[in-house]
């Protein structure tokens, strides 16, 4: 895991510091594990808050601390059971698995809550002794709670259909919920009745036990709740006598939900504030590295003006590419030359929102340095994972071999994307116009002097880029055993003009004494100015021109729709066999939403068929399903009110809400069916079900 790797590196750093020469300090600059630890701590804290609120609600409704203890025992046991299964499946403790367990905390107590509430009802309302009440309380709701638990588990089967990054992120979350739910049901059928029998045996219900402060408070609450229940029952009776009202209200609610759904917006994942900024700076093509360094220093000074020192911990520059043959396979490929680089900014704890500083920098830097290109990359590891290796949220690329026309279309694509409200940092990633000198070799003259193109090119490379580029040589320090490059190169001060450049010596043969005869580059080649691409990219061996962009102030779904319109228009200008592709988070988001939609359809079918088997008819399950559109309306309403977009994490919460709504409906319909089989009319059974089950449903 991330923490294991980082902790291992820190141990190595301790050894390195101990072995370092006196006066040398070795410091870590950036540590993503801090974010991981903070995220896990946050999830654990939210889970604890959820458990505390759940316990408070049980205590409020049942007025028995013993009953609260009975129910709360099931939470850690169910979570631990889920973790055991996740361990054997190869998953780790991370924000996704812990997030799934935190999401499930409220519903984990559902089975035990319904069991103990049913036991309390049988003891209080029907006067059963504790052993019989415990037995009948557990047995009476065994089937409906099994169906509801399986229903919640079924809706999470939708994550099985996910692919790509979303699969690896959210499948562990769904598995954590399902395993915890199944463990919760098993505990509610076994451990909960036993603990009820043990703990409630000593519970007193005499006059003395009702004199405490909480006992008096709960008595008042019970009276108020009974008043509320009678009012609800009367309202339910009235609505059932006028069956036209509820369908009308339902249509209004669904219409409102459908309207708000169009306004909520879509995102792949909510923005994350990791307290770090990664700014990519690109100077004009062919800028010398010492001039690039000066530009970066000026940009740093501007950053210091915007981000106060009290909130700024560290600024680090990474400029250019290494001249040696390093393996760059694991970089994002966004740095293309010595005029290019990244500025990393770390903020201190308690800083203002990182997005606010990014917004200010986006306005200030292009105005202060109009000749340079600026764009922000993901600094936190979660967004980097979500980008799936790309340095930007959005990547719109032209693909194909018609390079000239594709480049023209890509420039137009860049212009149009930059004009879309909400899109920022739109730029063409490929640098296609770097100034360069081309040497045109006079091959006849070169042949007369005994030269070929390879020899001439090697002479130029050795002079300008050192002999390391042609024939690397090493000298090994006998003391340390470290090898160093041994290179020959013309001093830069001696090639500061065209005349000096064409005076570069080239070997032109052998003298009578056997020594090489030097000539000049001017004897065999002419130089001319031109432009050349600095970098070239391919996908599936086809050339691409990529326009990178990010989103600010709008949801990704709305931006994606606008981009699709631009792409559809420009696609017509491409030659046959060439295309425009939209990748990045847009592609991942569309795939995740599509896969989840397919999964939810299958889950709905599974839940319906499960209830058909249980009820032995097709009508009762349809009643349960009718509650789900209202759940959907409630979800989008709360998302709209809180300014939250519909993302994959909020969809996970929505899936849980669908499962809970199904469980509540199953609890109600099952009780109504039992009352109807006992001789009540459908009307009386519906009213009785609402009256009896209002407490566990509210809890």
Coordinates of N, CA, C and O in Angstrom, one line a residue, residues 190-326:
X190 N -28.7 -14.4 15.2 CA -28.0 -15.3 16.2 C -27.7 -14.5 17.5 O -28.2 -14.7 18.5
X191 N -26.7 -13.6 17.4 CA -26.2 -12.9 18.5 C -27.2 -11.9 19.2 O -27.3 -11.9 20.4
X192 N -27.9 -11.2 18.3 CA -28.9 -10.2 18.8 C -29.9 -10.8 19.8 O -30.2 -10.3 20.9
X193 N -30.7 -11.9 19.4 CA -31.7 -12.5 20.3 C -31.0 -12.9 21.6 O -31.6 -12.8 22.7
X194 N -29.8 -13.5 21.5 CA -29.1 -13.9 22.7 C -28.8 -12.8 23.7 O -29.1 -12.8 24.9
X195 N -28.3 -11.7 23.1 CA -27.9 -10.5 23.9 C -29.2 -9.8 24.5 O -29.2 -9.3 25.6
X196 N -30.3 -9.9 23.7 CA -31.6 -9.3 24.2 C -32.0 -10.1 25.4 O -32.4 -9.5 26.5
X197 N -31.9 -11.4 25.3 CA -32.3 -12.3 26.5 C -31.5 -12.0 27.7 O -31.9 -12.1 28.8
X198 N -30.2 -11.8 27.5 CA -29.2 -11.6 28.6 C -29.3 -10.2 29.2 O -29.4 -10.0 30.4
X199 N -29.3 -9.2 28.3 CA -29.3 -7.8 28.8 C -30.6 -7.3 29.3 O -30.7 -6.5 30.3
X200 N -31.7 -7.6 28.6 CA -33.0 -7.1 28.9 C -33.7 -7.8 30.1 O -34.7 -7.4 30.6
X201 N -33.0 -9.0 30.5 CA -33.6 -9.7 31.6 C -33.6 -8.9 32.9 O -34.5 -9.0 33.7
X202 N -32.5 -8.1 33.1 CA -32.4 -7.3 34.3 C -33.0 -5.9 34.2 O -32.9 -5.1 35.1
X203 N -33.7 -5.6 33.1 CA -34.2 -4.3 32.9 C -35.5 -4.1 33.7 O -36.4 -4.9 33.6
X204 N -35.6 -3.0 34.4 CA -36.7 -2.8 35.3 C -37.7 -1.9 34.6 O -37.3 -0.9 33.9
X205 N -39.0 -2.1 34.9 CA -40.0 -1.3 34.4 C -41.0 -0.9 35.5 O -42.2 -0.6 35.2
X206 N -40.5 -0.8 36.7 CA -41.3 -0.4 37.8 C -41.4 1.1 38.0 O -40.8 1.9 37.2
X207 N -42.1 1.6 38.9 CA -42.3 3.0 39.1 C -41.0 3.7 39.4 O -40.7 4.8 39.0
X208 N -40.1 3.1 40.2 CA -38.8 3.7 40.6 C -37.9 3.9 39.3 O -37.2 4.9 39.3
X209 N -38.0 3.0 38.4 CA -37.2 3.2 37.2 C -37.6 4.3 36.3 O -36.9 4.7 35.4
X210 N -38.8 4.9 36.5 CA -39.3 6.0 35.7 C -39.1 7.4 36.3 O -39.6 8.3 35.8
X211 N -38.3 7.4 37.4 CA -38.1 8.7 38.1 C -36.9 9.5 37.6 O -36.7 10.6 37.9
X212 N -36.0 8.8 36.9 CA -34.8 9.5 36.4 C -35.0 10.5 35.4 O -36.1 10.6 34.8
X213 N -34.0 11.4 35.2 CA -34.2 12.5 34.2 C -34.4 12.0 32.8 O -35.4 12.5 32.1
X214 N -33.6 11.0 32.4 CA -33.8 10.5 31.0 C -35.1 9.8 30.9 O -35.8 9.9 29.8
X215 N -35.5 9.1 32.0 CA -36.8 8.3 31.9 C -38.0 9.3 31.7 O -38.9 9.0 30.9
X216 N -37.9 10.4 32.4 CA -39.0 11.4 32.3 C -38.9 12.0 30.9 O -40.0 12.2 30.2
X217 N -37.7 12.3 30.4 CA -37.6 12.8 29.0 C -38.1 11.9 28.0 O -38.9 12.3 27.1
X218 N -37.8 10.6 28.1 CA -38.3 9.6 27.2 C -39.8 9.4 27.3 O -40.5 9.2 26.2
X219 N -40.4 9.6 28.5 CA -41.8 9.5 28.6 C -42.5 10.6 27.8 O -43.5 10.4 27.2
X220 N -41.9 11.8 27.9 CA -42.5 12.9 27.1 C -42.3 12.6 25.6 O -43.2 12.9 24.8
X221 N -41.1 12.1 25.2 CA -40.9 11.8 23.8 C -41.9 10.8 23.4 O -42.5 10.9 22.2
X222 N -42.2 9.7 24.2 CA -43.2 8.7 23.8 C -44.5 9.3 23.6 O -45.2 8.9 22.6
X223 N -45.0 10.2 24.5 CA -46.3 10.8 24.3 C -46.3 11.6 23.0 O -47.3 11.5 22.3
X224 N -45.3 12.4 22.8 CA -45.3 13.2 21.5 C -45.2 12.3 20.3 O -45.9 12.5 19.3
X225 N -44.5 11.2 20.4 CA -44.4 10.3 19.3 C -45.7 9.6 19.0 O -46.2 9.4 17.9
X226 N -46.4 9.2 20.1 CA -47.8 8.6 19.9 C -48.7 9.6 19.3 O -49.6 9.2 18.5
X227 N -48.7 10.9 19.7 CA -49.5 11.9 19.1 C -49.2 12.0 17.6 O -50.1 12.0 16.8
X228 N -47.9 12.0 17.3 CA -47.5 12.0 15.9 C -48.0 10.8 15.1 O -48.5 10.9 14.0
X229 N -47.9 9.6 15.7 CA -48.3 8.4 15.1 C -49.8 8.4 14.8 O -50.3 8.0 13.7
X230 N -50.6 8.9 15.8 CA -52.0 8.9 15.6 C -52.4 9.9 14.5 O -53.3 9.7 13.7
X231 N -51.6 11.0 14.5 CA -51.9 12.0 13.4 C -51.6 11.4 12.0 O -52.3 11.6 11.1
X232 N -50.4 10.7 12.0 CA -50.0 10.1 10.7 C -51.0 9.1 10.3 O -51.4 9.0 9.1
X233 N -51.5 8.2 11.2 CA -52.5 7.2 10.9 C -53.8 7.8 10.4 O -54.4 7.3 9.4
X234 N -54.2 8.9 11.0 CA -55.4 9.6 10.6 C -55.2 10.2 9.1 O -56.1 10.1 8.3
X235 N -54.1 10.8 8.9 CA -53.8 11.3 7.6 C -53.7 10.2 6.5 O -54.2 10.3 5.4
X236 N -53.1 9.1 6.9 CA -53.0 7.9 6.0 C -54.4 7.4 5.7 O -54.7 7.1 4.5
X237 N -55.2 7.3 6.7 CA -56.6 6.9 6.5 C -57.3 7.8 5.5 O -58.0 7.3 4.6
X238 N -57.2 9.1 5.7 CA -57.9 10.1 4.8 C -57.4 10.0 3.4 O -58.2 10.0 2.5
X239 N -56.1 9.8 3.2 CA -55.5 9.7 1.9 C -55.9 8.4 1.2 O -56.2 8.4 0.0
X240 N -56.1 7.3 2.0 CA -56.5 6.1 1.4 C -58.0 6.2 1.0 O -58.4 5.5 0.1
X241 N -58.8 7.0 1.7 CA -60.2 7.2 1.3 C -60.3 8.1 0.1 O -61.4 8.1 -0.6
X242 N -59.3 8.8 -0.3 CA -59.3 9.7 -1.5 C -58.1 9.3 -2.4 O -57.1 10.0 -2.4
X243 N -58.2 8.2 -3.1 CA -57.1 7.6 -3.8 C -56.5 8.5 -4.9 O -55.5 8.1 -5.5
X244 N -57.2 9.6 -5.3 CA -56.7 10.4 -6.4 C -55.6 11.3 -6.0 O -54.7 11.7 -6.8
X245 N -55.5 11.7 -4.7 CA -54.6 12.7 -4.2 C -53.1 12.2 -4.3 O -52.3 13.0 -4.9
X246 N -52.9 11.1 -3.8 CA -51.5 10.6 -3.7 C -50.8 10.5 -5.1 O -49.7 10.9 -5.3
X247 N -51.5 9.8 -6.1 CA -50.9 9.8 -7.4 C -50.6 11.2 -8.0 O -49.6 11.4 -8.7
X248 N -51.5 12.1 -7.7 CA -51.2 13.5 -8.2 C -50.0 14.1 -7.6 O -49.2 14.7 -8.3
X249 N -49.9 13.9 -6.3 CA -48.7 14.4 -5.6 C -47.5 13.7 -6.1 O -46.4 14.3 -6.3
X250 N -47.6 12.4 -6.3 CA -46.4 11.6 -6.8 C -46.0 12.1 -8.1 O -44.8 12.3 -8.4
X251 N -46.9 12.5 -9.0 CA -46.5 13.0 -10.3 C -45.8 14.3 -10.2 O -44.9 14.6 -10.9
X252 N -46.3 15.2 -9.3 CA -45.7 16.5 -9.1 C -44.2 16.3 -8.6 O -43.3 16.9 -9.0
X253 N -44.1 15.4 -7.6 CA -42.8 15.1 -7.1 C -41.8 14.5 -8.1 O -40.6 15.0 -8.2
X254 N -42.3 13.6 -9.0 CA -41.5 13.1 -10.0 C -41.1 14.1 -11.0 O -40.0 14.2 -11.6
X255 N -42.1 15.0 -11.4 CA -41.8 16.1 -12.3 C -40.7 17.0 -11.7 O -39.8 17.5 -12.5
X256 N -40.8 17.3 -10.4 CA -39.8 18.2 -9.8 C -38.4 17.5 -9.8 O -37.4 18.1 -10.1
X257 N -38.4 16.2 -9.5 CA -37.2 15.4 -9.6 C -36.6 15.4 -10.9 O -35.3 15.6 -11.1
X258 N -37.4 15.2 -12.0 CA -36.9 15.2 -13.3 C -36.3 16.5 -13.7 O -35.3 16.6 -14.4
X259 N -37.0 17.6 -13.3 CA -36.5 19.0 -13.6 C -35.1 19.2 -12.9 O -34.2 19.7 -13.5
X260 N -35.0 18.9 -11.6 CA -33.8 19.1 -10.9 C -32.7 18.2 -11.4 O -31.5 18.6 -11.4
X261 N -33.0 17.0 -11.9 CA -32.0 16.2 -12.5 C -31.3 16.8 -13.6 O -30.0 16.6 -13.8
X262 N -32.0 17.6 -14.4 CA -31.4 18.3 -15.5 C -30.5 19.5 -15.1 O -29.6 19.9 -15.8
X263 N -30.7 19.9 -13.8 CA -29.9 21.1 -13.3 C -28.7 20.7 -12.4 O -27.9 21.5 -12.1
X264 N -28.7 19.4 -11.9 CA -27.7 19.0 -10.9 C -26.3 18.9 -11.5 O -25.4 19.4 -10.9
X265 N -26.2 18.4 -12.7 CA -24.9 18.3 -13.3 C -24.2 17.0 -13.0 O -24.6 16.3 -12.0
X266 N -23.2 16.7 -13.8 CA -22.5 15.4 -13.6 C -21.0 15.6 -13.4 O -20.4 16.5 -14.1
X267 N -20.4 14.9 -12.6 CA -18.9 14.9 -12.4 C -18.5 13.4 -12.3 O -19.2 12.6 -11.8
X268 N -17.2 13.1 -12.6 CA -16.7 11.8 -12.4 C -16.4 11.6 -10.9 O -16.7 10.6 -10.3
X269 N -15.8 12.6 -10.3 CA -15.3 12.5 -8.9 C -15.3 13.9 -8.3 O -15.0 14.9 -9.0
X270 N -15.7 14.1 -7.1 CA -15.7 15.5 -6.5 C -14.2 16.0 -6.4 O -13.3 15.2 -6.3
X271 N -14.1 17.4 -6.5 CA -12.7 17.9 -6.4 C -12.1 17.6 -5.0 O -12.8 17.6 -4.0
X272 N -10.8 17.4 -5.0 CA -10.1 17.1 -3.8 C -9.1 18.2 -3.4 O -8.4 18.7 -4.3
X273 N -9.0 18.6 -2.2 CA -8.1 19.6 -1.8 C -6.9 18.9 -1.0 O -7.1 18.6 0.1
X274 N -5.9 18.6 -1.8 CA -4.7 17.9 -1.2 C -3.7 18.8 -0.6 O -2.6 18.4 -0.1
X275 N -3.9 20.2 -0.6 CA -3.0 21.1 -0.1 C -1.7 21.3 -0.9 O -0.7 21.7 -0.4
X276 N -1.8 20.9 -2.2 CA -0.7 21.0 -3.1 C -1.1 21.6 -4.5 O -2.2 21.4 -4.9
X277 N -0.2 22.3 -5.1 CA -0.4 22.9 -6.4 C 0.7 22.4 -7.4 O 1.9 22.5 -7.0
X278 N 0.3 21.9 -8.5 CA 1.3 21.6 -9.5 C 1.0 22.4 -10.8 O 0.1 22.2 -11.5
X279 N 1.9 23.4 -11.0 CA 1.8 24.3 -12.1 C 2.8 24.0 -13.2 O 4.0 23.9 -12.9
X280 N 2.3 23.8 -14.4 CA 3.2 23.5 -15.5 C 3.4 24.8 -16.3 O 2.5 25.5 -16.6
X281 N 4.7 25.1 -16.5 CA 5.1 26.4 -17.2 C 5.9 26.0 -18.4 O 6.9 25.2 -18.3
X282 N 5.5 26.6 -19.5 CA 6.3 26.4 -20.8 C 6.7 27.7 -21.4 O 5.8 28.5 -21.8
X283 N 8.0 27.9 -21.5 CA 8.5 29.1 -22.1 C 8.4 29.0 -23.6 O 8.2 27.9 -24.1
X284 N 8.7 30.1 -24.3 CA 8.6 30.0 -25.8 C 9.6 28.9 -26.3 O 10.6 28.6 -25.7
X285 N 9.3 28.3 -27.5 CA 10.2 27.2 -28.0 C 11.6 27.6 -28.1 O 11.9 28.8 -28.5
X286 N 12.5 26.7 -27.8 CA 14.0 26.8 -27.9 C 14.5 27.9 -27.0 O 15.7 28.3 -27.1
X287 N 13.8 28.2 -25.9 CA 14.4 29.1 -24.9 C 15.5 28.3 -24.2 O 15.4 27.1 -23.8
X288 N 16.7 29.0 -24.0 CA 17.8 28.3 -23.4 C 17.5 28.0 -21.9 O 16.7 28.8 -21.3
X289 N 18.1 27.0 -21.4 CA 17.7 26.6 -20.0 C 18.0 27.6 -19.0 O 17.3 27.8 -18.0
X290 N 19.1 28.4 -19.2 CA 19.4 29.4 -18.2 C 18.3 30.6 -18.2 O 18.0 31.1 -17.2
X291 N 17.8 30.8 -19.4 CA 16.7 31.8 -19.5 C 15.4 31.2 -19.0 O 14.6 31.9 -18.3
X292 N 15.2 29.9 -19.2 CA 14.0 29.3 -18.6 C 14.0 29.4 -17.1 O 13.0 29.6 -16.4
X293 N 15.2 29.2 -16.5 CA 15.3 29.3 -15.1 C 15.0 30.7 -14.6 O 14.3 30.8 -13.5
X294 N 15.4 31.7 -15.3 CA 15.0 33.1 -14.9 C 13.5 33.3 -15.0 O 12.9 33.9 -14.1
X295 N 12.9 32.7 -16.0 CA 11.4 32.8 -16.1 C 10.7 32.1 -15.0 O 9.8 32.7 -14.3
X296 N 11.2 30.9 -14.6 CA 10.6 30.2 -13.5 C 10.8 31.0 -12.2 O 9.9 31.0 -11.3
X297 N 11.9 31.7 -12.0 CA 12.1 32.5 -10.8 C 11.1 33.6 -10.7 O 10.6 33.9 -9.7
X298 N 10.9 34.3 -11.9 CA 9.9 35.3 -11.9 C 8.5 34.8 -11.6 O 7.7 35.5 -10.9
X299 N 8.2 33.6 -12.1 CA 6.9 33.1 -11.9 C 6.7 32.7 -10.4 O 5.7 32.9 -9.7
X300 N 7.8 32.2 -9.8 CA 7.8 31.9 -8.4 C 7.6 33.2 -7.5 O 6.8 33.1 -6.6
X301 N 8.2 34.3 -7.9 CA 8.0 35.5 -7.2 C 6.5 36.0 -7.3 O 6.0 36.5 -6.3
X302 N 5.9 35.7 -8.4 CA 4.5 36.1 -8.6 C 3.6 35.2 -7.7 O 2.6 35.7 -7.1
X303 N 4.0 33.9 -7.6 CA 3.2 33.0 -6.7 C 3.4 33.4 -5.3 O 2.4 33.4 -4.5
X304 N 4.5 33.9 -4.9 CA 4.7 34.4 -3.5 C 3.9 35.6 -3.2 O 3.5 35.8 -2.1
X305 N 3.6 36.4 -4.2 CA 2.8 37.6 -4.0 C 1.3 37.2 -3.8 O 0.6 37.8 -3.0
X306 N 0.9 36.1 -4.4 CA -0.5 35.7 -4.3 C -0.8 34.8 -3.1 O -1.8 34.9 -2.4
X307 N 0.2 33.8 -2.8 CA 0.0 32.9 -1.7 C 0.9 33.5 -0.6 O 2.1 33.5 -0.7
X308 N 0.3 33.9 0.6 CA 1.0 34.5 1.6 C 2.0 33.5 2.3 O 1.8 32.3 2.2
X309 N 3.1 34.0 2.8 CA 4.1 33.1 3.4 C 3.6 32.3 4.6 O 4.0 31.1 4.8
X310 N 2.5 32.8 5.3 CA 2.0 32.1 6.4 C 1.3 30.8 5.9 O 1.0 29.9 6.7
X311 N 0.9 30.7 4.6 CA 0.2 29.5 4.1 C 1.1 28.7 3.1 O 0.6 27.7 2.6
X312 N 2.3 29.2 2.9 CA 3.1 28.5 1.9 C 4.3 27.8 2.6 O 5.1 28.4 3.3
X313 N 4.3 26.5 2.4 CA 5.4 25.7 3.0 C 6.6 25.5 2.1 O 7.7 25.6 2.6
X314 N 6.4 25.3 0.8 CA 7.5 24.9 0.0 C 7.2 25.2 -1.5 O 6.1 25.0 -1.9
X315 N 8.2 25.6 -2.2 CA 8.1 25.7 -3.7 C 9.3 25.0 -4.3 O 10.5 25.3 -3.9
X316 N 9.1 24.1 -5.2 CA 10.2 23.4 -5.9 C 9.9 23.4 -7.4 O 8.8 23.2 -7.8
X317 N 11.0 23.6 -8.1 CA 11.0 23.6 -9.6 C 11.6 22.4 -10.1 O 12.7 22.0 -9.7
X318 N 11.0 21.8 -11.1 CA 11.6 20.7 -12.0 C 11.7 21.3 -13.4 O 10.6 21.3 -14.0
X319 N 12.8 21.6 -13.9 CA 12.9 22.3 -15.2 C 13.6 21.4 -16.2 O 14.7 20.8 -15.9
X320 N 13.1 21.2 -17.4 CA 13.7 20.5 -18.5 C 13.7 19.0 -18.4 O 13.1 18.4 -17.5
X321 N 14.4 18.4 -19.3 CA 14.5 17.0 -19.4 C 16.0 16.6 -19.2 O 16.9 17.3 -19.6
X322 N 16.3 15.4 -18.6 CA 17.7 15.0 -18.5 C 18.3 14.8 -19.8 O 17.7 14.3 -20.8
X323 N 19.6 15.2 -20.0 CA 20.3 15.0 -21.2 C 20.7 13.5 -21.4 O 21.1 13.1 -22.5
X324 N 20.7 12.8 -20.3 CA 21.2 11.4 -20.3 C 20.0 10.5 -20.7 O 18.8 10.9 -20.7
X325 N 20.3 9.2 -21.0 CA 19.3 8.3 -21.4 C 18.6 7.7 -20.2 O 18.7 6.5 -20.0
X326 N 17.8 8.5 -19.5 CA 17.0 7.9 -18.4 C 15.7 7.3 -18.9 O 15.2 7.8 -20.0

